[in-house]
Tab-separated table of C-alpha atoms in Angstrom:
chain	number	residue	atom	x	y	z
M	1	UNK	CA	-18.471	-30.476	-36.440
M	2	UNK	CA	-20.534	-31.012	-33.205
M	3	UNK	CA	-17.272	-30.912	-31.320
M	4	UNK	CA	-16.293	-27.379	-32.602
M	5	UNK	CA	-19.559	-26.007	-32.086
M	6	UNK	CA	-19.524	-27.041	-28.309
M	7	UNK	CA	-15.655	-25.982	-27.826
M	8	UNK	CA	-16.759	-22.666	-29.469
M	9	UNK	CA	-19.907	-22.459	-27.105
M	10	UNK	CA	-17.521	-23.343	-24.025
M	11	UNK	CA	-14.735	-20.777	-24.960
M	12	UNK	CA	-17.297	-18.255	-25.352
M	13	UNK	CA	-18.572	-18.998	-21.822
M	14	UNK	CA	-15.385	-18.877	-20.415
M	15	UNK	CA	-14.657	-15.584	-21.634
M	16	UNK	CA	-18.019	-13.780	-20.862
M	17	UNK	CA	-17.129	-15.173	-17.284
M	18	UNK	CA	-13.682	-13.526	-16.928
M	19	UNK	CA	-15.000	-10.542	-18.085
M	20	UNK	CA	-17.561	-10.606	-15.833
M	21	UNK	CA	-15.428	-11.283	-12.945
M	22	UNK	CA	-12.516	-9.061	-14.316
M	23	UNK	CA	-15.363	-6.100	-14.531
M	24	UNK	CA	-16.570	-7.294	-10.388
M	25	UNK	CA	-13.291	-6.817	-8.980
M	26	UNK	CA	-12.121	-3.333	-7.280
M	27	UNK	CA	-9.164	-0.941	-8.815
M	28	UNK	CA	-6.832	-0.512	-5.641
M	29	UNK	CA	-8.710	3.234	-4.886
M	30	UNK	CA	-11.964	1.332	-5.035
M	31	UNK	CA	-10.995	-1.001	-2.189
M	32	UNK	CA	-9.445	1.831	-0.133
M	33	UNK	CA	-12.675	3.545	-0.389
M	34	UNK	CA	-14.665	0.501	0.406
M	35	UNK	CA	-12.264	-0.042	3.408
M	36	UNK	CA	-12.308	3.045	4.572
M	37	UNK	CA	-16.268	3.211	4.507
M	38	UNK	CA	-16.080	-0.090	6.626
M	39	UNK	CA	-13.465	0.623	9.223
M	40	UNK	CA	-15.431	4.491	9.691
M	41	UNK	CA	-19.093	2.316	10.027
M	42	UNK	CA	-17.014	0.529	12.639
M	43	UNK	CA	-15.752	3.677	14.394
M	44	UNK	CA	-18.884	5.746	14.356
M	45	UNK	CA	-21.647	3.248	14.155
M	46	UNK	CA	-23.115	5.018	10.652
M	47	UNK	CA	-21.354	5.782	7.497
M	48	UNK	CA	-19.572	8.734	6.353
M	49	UNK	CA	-20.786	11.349	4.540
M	50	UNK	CA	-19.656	12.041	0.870
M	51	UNK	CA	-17.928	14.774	2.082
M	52	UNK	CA	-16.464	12.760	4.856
M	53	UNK	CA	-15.256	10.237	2.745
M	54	UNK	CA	-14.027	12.422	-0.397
M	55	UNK	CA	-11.623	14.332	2.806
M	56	UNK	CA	-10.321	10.908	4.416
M	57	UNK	CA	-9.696	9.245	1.108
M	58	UNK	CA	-8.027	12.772	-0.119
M	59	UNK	CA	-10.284	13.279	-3.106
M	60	UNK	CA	-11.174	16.852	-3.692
M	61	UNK	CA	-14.802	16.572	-4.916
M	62	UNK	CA	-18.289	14.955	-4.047
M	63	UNK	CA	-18.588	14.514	-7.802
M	64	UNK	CA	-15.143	12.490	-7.400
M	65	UNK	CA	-16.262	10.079	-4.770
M	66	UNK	CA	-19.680	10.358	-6.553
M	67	UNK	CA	-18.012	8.651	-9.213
M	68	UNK	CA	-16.189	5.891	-6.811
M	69	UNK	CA	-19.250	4.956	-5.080
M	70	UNK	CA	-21.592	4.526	-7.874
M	71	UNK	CA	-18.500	2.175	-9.588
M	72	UNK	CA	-18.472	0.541	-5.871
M	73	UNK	CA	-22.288	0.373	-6.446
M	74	UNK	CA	-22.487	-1.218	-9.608
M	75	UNK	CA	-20.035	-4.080	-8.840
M	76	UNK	CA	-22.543	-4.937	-6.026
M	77	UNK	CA	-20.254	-3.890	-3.036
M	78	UNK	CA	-22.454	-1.152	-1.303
M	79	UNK	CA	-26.073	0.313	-2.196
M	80	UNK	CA	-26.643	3.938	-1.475
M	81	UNK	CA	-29.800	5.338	-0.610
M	82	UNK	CA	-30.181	9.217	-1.368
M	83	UNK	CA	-30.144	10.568	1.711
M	84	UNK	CA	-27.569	11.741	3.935
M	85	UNK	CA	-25.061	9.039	5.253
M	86	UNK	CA	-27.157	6.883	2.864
M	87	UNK	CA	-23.917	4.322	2.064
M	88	UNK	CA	-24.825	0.838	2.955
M	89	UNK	CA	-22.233	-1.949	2.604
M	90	UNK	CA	-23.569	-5.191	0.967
M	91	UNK	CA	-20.362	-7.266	1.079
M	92	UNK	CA	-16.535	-6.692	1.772
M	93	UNK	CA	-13.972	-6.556	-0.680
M	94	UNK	CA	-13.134	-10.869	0.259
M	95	UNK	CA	-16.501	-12.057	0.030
């Protein structure tokens, strides 16, 4: 009985961790977004606006980049602080 308990207890930390790192990795438009933020830091020497960013990644909105950076945000990739050019990049998409 012991034995099924821990298998149980193992299988369910196995899954909880491919969730988690299912739910950490970046959709395809999420890593162009993240690279594109990178290569225009390394271009410019400060981040893009939203606006700059919604234009070179050919989104029409701020509220649809909005939506990309705070997903980018949550999975721990960037941090933005609420000012202008406020995007900061906390890791790349191979770290």
């Amino acid at each position: 009985m012991a034995t099924t308990t821990f298998l149980s207890l193992d299988l369910t930390v196995l899954s909880s961790y491919a969730i988690l790192h299912h739910m950490n990795q970046l959709t395809e438009r999420q890593q162009e977004i993240l690279q594109t933020i990178i290569d225009y830091i390394a271009q410019h020497g400060f981040p893009p606006t939203h606006r700059e960013l919604a234009a070179l990644v050919s989104i029409k909105t701020t509220r649809g980049i909005e939506t990309q950076l705070h997903a980018l945000e949550k999975k721990g990739y960037i941090k933005q602080h609420h000012v202008a050019r406020g995007i900061q990049v906390l890791r790349r998409p191979d770290d």
